[in-house]
Amino acid sequence: MKPQQLTRIWPQHETVLLLFIIAEVTYFSLFGRRFCTVDNFTNIVRHSLEIGLLALVMTPIILTAGIDLSVGSTLGLCAVLFGKLWRDAGLDPWLAQICTIGIGGLCGACNALLIAQMKLPPLIVTLATFSLFRGLAEAITQGVDAFTDFPESFLFLGSGQLGQLPIQAWILSAAAIGVWLLVHRTTFGRCFRAIGFSPEGALYAGLPVRRQLALVYVLAGLVAGLASLTYTARFGTAKADAGTGYELFAITAVVLGGTRIFGGVGSVHGTLLGVATLAILNNGLSRLPNLMNIASELSGIVTGVLLLLALTASALPHWLKANQK
Amino acid sequence: MLAVFAPNFFEPQPLLSRLASAAPKLVLACGVALVIIIRQIDISIGSLFAVCGTTAGLAAAADWPWPLALLISVGVGILGGAINGLLVAQLRLPSIVITLATMVILREGVRLKQQGVFINLPEGSQWFGLPMVLGQLTLCTLAVGLLLIMTLLLKHFSAGRFIYAVGSDEEAARLAGIRPRLVTFLVFITMGALTGIAALLNLVQSPQVDPNSGRGLELEAIAAVVVGGVAVSGGRGRLWGVFLGFLLLICTSPALTYLGVKPYWEKVIQGAVILLAVVADGLRTKKAK
Amino acid sequence: MNLSQSIPGQIPLLQLSAVTKSFGSVSALKGVSFDLQPGEIHALIGGNGAGKSTLIKIVAGAHSPDSGSIKIHGHRVTQLTPSAARNLGIACIYQQPSLFPDLTVAENIALRLEKIRLFARVHWTNRRLKAVQLLKLIGADISPDTEVRDLSMPQQQLVEIACALGSKARIILMDEPTASLTHKEQERLFALVRTLRNDGVGIIYISHRLEEIFAIADRVTVLRDGESTGTTPVTETNPSALIKRMVGREVSTLFPPAESQLGPMVLSLRGLGCTAGGVKNITLDLRAGEIVGLTGLVGAGRTELARVLFGITPADTGEISLNGQWVVITSPQDAIALGIAYLPEDRRRQGVILEMPLSHNITLASHQRLFPRNWLRHTTEQTLAEKFIEDLAVKTSGAVALGNSLSGGNQQKVSLARWLATKPKLLILDEPTQGIDIGAKNEIHKIIRRLAKEGLAVLMISSDLPEVLGMSDRIAVLRGGTLAAILPRQCTAHQVMSASLGLKEEGVGA
């Protein structure tokens, strides 16, 4: 088969994902225990909020051909600092929440400074802050301290319900609409793509490349701060290991959703489908009677394999074309 | 400074133990240095380390001869490196994402298999059957020997020079007749093999295999490498620098402990050290322009 | 060295017959024949874009010709690759050194000379000795242990020369080897080149400096628009005759007539300079409705000047006045806000974003103006894009087509549309018609004329002499980063070329 033909029949990410999600739901409904229930779907939504949020803000980053490995660590650091602010500094919970989001923003600004201003490679910068932020969280709690007994008003953020839907559904929808508008309906989104396709082209078109790059990383920090709050509220405790490994899930969701790892191409709705794929898979595995005990390991493995498959699939047409010459 | 504040740091026995237990890290750092010189990255080595150790442990527990089990560790490492290398060099995918995926797959794979259960190794598997002190000495010698071999390879064999060439300018390398993809692939294989060897050096130190071993090792190794003066922009760096970086880092945590800093700060220091090294490198290249 | 095979006039070292090469719709070489005898220095001259570099790259194996034959040492060669060329004894000194910045000089030389094998001992002392020997041979005061990144451009050039000499090549291609050398180094190089010639080596020597050619070459071939205008021994010609052959045809009447009225002053530069960009002391005025052609040889600082005006490498000395007000431009955003538009030289990398739809490309530089509060308006965008597509007659399936689905000329129109959408006062065009077929070229010329008539001030950078002469109201010639001459519309190609080359006796005062 000629590579051109292959590229043409190479299916759209979104379509494949939808089919995959349908297959997942069918399979788990048939074989899973109490999978296809309203309660369980509520559960899926509750559990996928943080990864969803992180994946949403990872989308513009990858659109600019960057990456942020530090989002999970930022979440952990923010969670711990939130506990610290509320319990030890005696701040009003609301004020503490606002401060936490601000701290997230600071973490993001730290990445932004190094990547946008100093033009250092995002992968190594965020790899370092990945270690730095997590380390700070551990150092602050001495590895053991955990914050609990949060007030009811705060815990509402984790277990509350607004109307018929869990609070998480509302937050996720709001964030999704916000990021969707940013990426698909504003000039910012246009700039992200231009930078991802061709940084030099974006510069010569007079786009404020540095400012746009800074924006995506700060946004990721702010949202990671928000995610730390919902995470803490959901579990009722703030520990240093909050959000460990979430960067993988976020990146996988984005790549599964059809965003090209080299930047430029991608969509927020694709990312949401990616998040749904992972969330359903995660939940479904834990509902299968014979796999229940090993579900968390399995979901990690499957996520990693999915990421590799998605990347390989996206690179394969290009590879075939290059090797045909 | 260390000697002043912590006089007992340099007592021979604890020092030897410390060095022996750090020897695997040195081996890993050598590999990571190659990977960074060729302008790639590998964060899956901590997980691969655990996989290698566990596989060898399982083989030994299934009554395979001990030396064969150790060879299996290396073999598994090579296999892991080959998978990373294939995806990175052939499909030209970004190594950070590829190795992030393999990192989690391998880590969760070990957890799935072992559920955190330690594997008991056969009698006499420790220290190559030697007395402890002699074993520790052998271990350190082996690690340093490997370092020397790698230094030799990097400095005095064309393959090593090609790593620098590709990391310095891939297109110029292609024009000079070097095959950049092949060299990248071989570097990842070497990284895998060294991970296997590091796991081996770790195995012989204890009567059990910890399936959780190797967590965060990738960052320790990367920190040692960038502190040792290897540029993340590729093409630059020497292994003796890495050796110094390694010595500095293994001294840091005990030094800090003696100075009253809690060990929880270790990750912070690692992160900060990597950042500083990268910023310094960035400033230097900017100046050069 | 082996002298036995080097009897001049026998089998040519290199023989090209009717070689053609085109890139897309543009033909770079239209059937060029060329030969190189043993023990000969054969100069190759021609204006920018005449096809010299393409010819060199074909011989070095970096490009393969579309048709025609190449004979080396009398044997027909097909499938010439860089390594095959190297094995056939061809060495090339490119204008832009392609060295490894992180490796030492000795190693850079060694990687060019040694056979590429994955597992071989590296003999550092030999490498070093070889490097010392070669560097000494060319009289370069460079330590073999320096890293190439620490070398200046001329030093890197010397290392390239050392590589070529060390390879014991029988055919050496030199593309502007003296461009950045000092007088002493140049003398040394000439002495060396003469020694090589006496040893029977054939040298193809490209230079813009005519005096060099008369000093060193045996024969000279002039290329023009991808065609050879013939080969002559240097003793039978003179600089004036060569320039005539480089310029060739008279300015064609294809260019649209000038009919614009000059308006108020738009741009005034007073002693403008930028150390990082290599531009110094430029004083130039530009009125509304005027087209000023900016020309000069490669490296004369034309694009660099444009980059200063557009804020990519901001000026550090001198003043810029726009519409009668002194302004400071530190970023492209500043420049756009002030009404400056810059159509960059490298269309594919800097101009059109190939993977983006045309409509997005066209609005990319005018977000501020078109989309208040950063909200995209698809209808506005679509209408604007369609208007420009119609206005500039862009051949495309529609505004949603991707940039890479268009031909070069149409891509250039889209790039132009992007800048017209910003409603500029000053339009800087950098090689607007380079690599574009003749039809589209004509259309673009008409558009430029129309824009000037509508009151736009146009600064047109171009290497294409007929274009500069046919389009410009005045011609500014740059040389070595500064203004060499400002010529009136009625000047001749001969005058422009002389000013570019720095030949005083031919030049016309500014």
Short mmCIF file of N, CA and C in Angstrom, two decimals, chain A residues 181 184-188 190-191 193-194 197-198 200-209 211 260, chain C residues 307 310 312 332-333 336 342 349-350 353 355-356 360 364-365 367 371 374-376 378 381 418-419:
data_model
loop_
_atom_site.label_atom_id
_atom_site.label_comp_id
_atom_site.label_asym_id
_atom_site.label_seq_id
_atom_site.Cartn_x
_atom_site.Cartn_y
_atom_site.Cartn_z
N LEU A 181 -12.84 27.24 24.81
CA LEU A 181 -12.96 28.58 24.24
C LEU A 181 -11.57 29.18 24.00
N HIS A 184 -9.96 27.13 21.03
CA HIS A 184 -10.64 27.09 19.72
C HIS A 184 -11.29 28.40 19.31
N ARG A 185 -11.47 29.30 20.25
CA ARG A 185 -12.23 30.50 19.90
C ARG A 185 -11.50 31.82 20.12
N THR A 186 -10.27 31.77 20.64
CA THR A 186 -9.57 33.04 20.84
C THR A 186 -8.28 33.07 20.02
N THR A 187 -7.71 34.25 19.93
CA THR A 187 -6.45 34.39 19.20
C THR A 187 -5.32 33.67 19.93
N PHE A 188 -5.50 33.46 21.23
CA PHE A 188 -4.46 32.73 21.97
C PHE A 188 -4.27 31.34 21.38
N ARG A 190 -4.92 30.28 18.51
CA ARG A 190 -4.29 30.40 17.20
C ARG A 190 -2.78 30.53 17.36
N CYS A 191 -2.38 31.34 18.33
CA CYS A 191 -0.94 31.52 18.56
C CYS A 191 -0.27 30.23 19.02
N ARG A 193 -1.01 27.23 18.32
CA ARG A 193 -0.80 26.34 17.17
C ARG A 193 0.33 26.84 16.30
N ALA A 194 0.33 28.16 16.07
CA ALA A 194 1.37 28.73 15.21
C ALA A 194 2.74 28.43 15.80
N PHE A 197 3.54 24.70 15.32
CA PHE A 197 3.90 24.35 13.95
C PHE A 197 5.28 24.88 13.60
N SER A 198 5.53 26.13 13.94
CA SER A 198 6.75 26.77 13.50
C SER A 198 7.06 27.97 14.38
N GLU A 200 9.59 29.81 14.48
CA GLU A 200 10.20 30.89 13.72
C GLU A 200 9.13 31.64 12.93
N GLY A 201 8.22 30.86 12.32
CA GLY A 201 7.13 31.48 11.58
C GLY A 201 6.30 32.36 12.48
N ALA A 202 6.04 31.91 13.70
CA ALA A 202 5.24 32.69 14.65
C ALA A 202 5.97 33.99 15.01
N LEU A 203 7.27 33.89 15.18
CA LEU A 203 8.06 35.09 15.51
C LEU A 203 7.99 36.11 14.37
N TYR A 204 8.15 35.63 13.14
CA TYR A 204 8.15 36.53 11.99
C TYR A 204 6.76 37.06 11.68
N ALA A 205 5.73 36.39 12.20
CA ALA A 205 4.38 36.93 12.02
C ALA A 205 4.09 37.96 13.10
N GLY A 206 5.06 38.24 13.94
CA GLY A 206 4.88 39.26 14.96
C GLY A 206 4.07 38.81 16.14
N LEU A 207 3.97 37.49 16.36
CA LEU A 207 3.21 37.03 17.52
C LEU A 207 4.09 37.12 18.78
N PRO A 208 3.47 37.43 19.91
CA PRO A 208 4.25 37.51 21.16
C PRO A 208 4.55 36.11 21.69
N VAL A 209 5.54 35.47 21.10
CA VAL A 209 5.80 34.05 21.39
C VAL A 209 6.08 33.80 22.87
N ARG A 211 5.29 35.57 25.55
CA ARG A 211 4.16 35.78 26.43
C ARG A 211 3.18 34.62 26.34
N ARG A 260 -1.04 16.27 18.54
CA ARG A 260 0.25 15.80 18.04
C ARG A 260 1.33 16.18 19.03
N ARG C 307 15.67 43.04 9.42
CA ARG C 307 15.42 42.49 10.76
C ARG C 307 15.54 43.57 11.83
N PHE C 310 12.34 45.61 11.66
CA PHE C 310 11.18 44.85 12.14
C PHE C 310 11.31 44.48 13.61
N ILE C 312 13.41 42.45 15.18
CA ILE C 312 13.86 41.11 15.58
C ILE C 312 15.24 41.20 16.21
N PRO C 332 8.89 42.73 17.07
CA PRO C 332 8.00 42.74 15.90
C PRO C 332 6.63 43.33 16.23
N GLN C 333 6.17 43.12 17.47
CA GLN C 333 4.87 43.68 17.85
C GLN C 333 4.90 45.20 17.75
N ILE C 336 4.78 46.17 14.07
CA ILE C 336 3.44 46.04 13.48
C ILE C 336 2.55 47.18 13.94
N TYR C 342 6.85 43.17 7.29
CA TYR C 342 8.07 42.56 6.75
C TYR C 342 7.74 41.19 6.18
N ARG C 349 9.87 28.71 5.89
CA ARG C 349 10.12 28.60 7.34
C ARG C 349 9.61 29.80 8.11
N GLN C 350 9.67 30.99 7.47
CA GLN C 350 9.33 32.20 8.20
C GLN C 350 8.04 32.83 7.69
N ILE C 353 2.87 29.64 7.43
CA ILE C 353 2.90 28.44 8.26
C ILE C 353 2.18 27.35 7.47
N GLU C 355 1.29 24.30 7.64
CA GLU C 355 0.24 23.37 8.06
C GLU C 355 -1.03 24.08 8.51
N MET C 356 -1.06 25.39 8.34
CA MET C 356 -2.25 26.15 8.74
C MET C 356 -3.07 26.53 7.51
N HIS C 360 -6.27 31.37 8.32
CA HIS C 360 -5.53 31.59 9.55
C HIS C 360 -4.21 32.29 9.27
N LEU C 364 -2.95 36.12 10.65
CA LEU C 364 -2.06 35.84 11.78
C LEU C 364 -1.38 37.09 12.34
N ALA C 365 -1.07 38.06 11.50
CA ALA C 365 -0.34 39.23 12.00
C ALA C 365 -1.26 40.37 12.40
N HIS C 367 -4.19 40.05 14.39
CA HIS C 367 -5.15 39.67 15.43
C HIS C 367 -5.67 40.90 16.18
N PHE C 371 -9.60 41.21 15.70
CA PHE C 371 -10.35 40.48 16.73
C PHE C 371 -10.28 41.24 18.05
N ASN C 374 -9.51 39.69 21.66
CA ASN C 374 -8.97 38.35 21.39
C ASN C 374 -9.98 37.29 21.00
N TRP C 375 -11.24 37.67 20.73
CA TRP C 375 -12.19 36.64 20.28
C TRP C 375 -12.11 36.50 18.78
N LEU C 376 -11.90 35.27 18.33
CA LEU C 376 -11.87 35.03 16.90
C LEU C 376 -13.26 35.27 16.32
N HIS C 378 -15.05 34.17 13.00
CA HIS C 378 -14.80 33.37 11.81
C HIS C 378 -15.31 34.02 10.54
N GLU C 381 -12.91 36.74 9.50
CA GLU C 381 -11.70 36.12 9.02
C GLU C 381 -11.90 35.57 7.61
N ARG C 418 -1.07 38.48 4.27
CA ARG C 418 -1.00 38.59 5.72
C ARG C 418 -0.55 39.98 6.13
N TRP C 419 0.43 40.51 5.39
CA TRP C 419 0.98 41.81 5.78
C TRP C 419 0.11 42.97 5.32
#
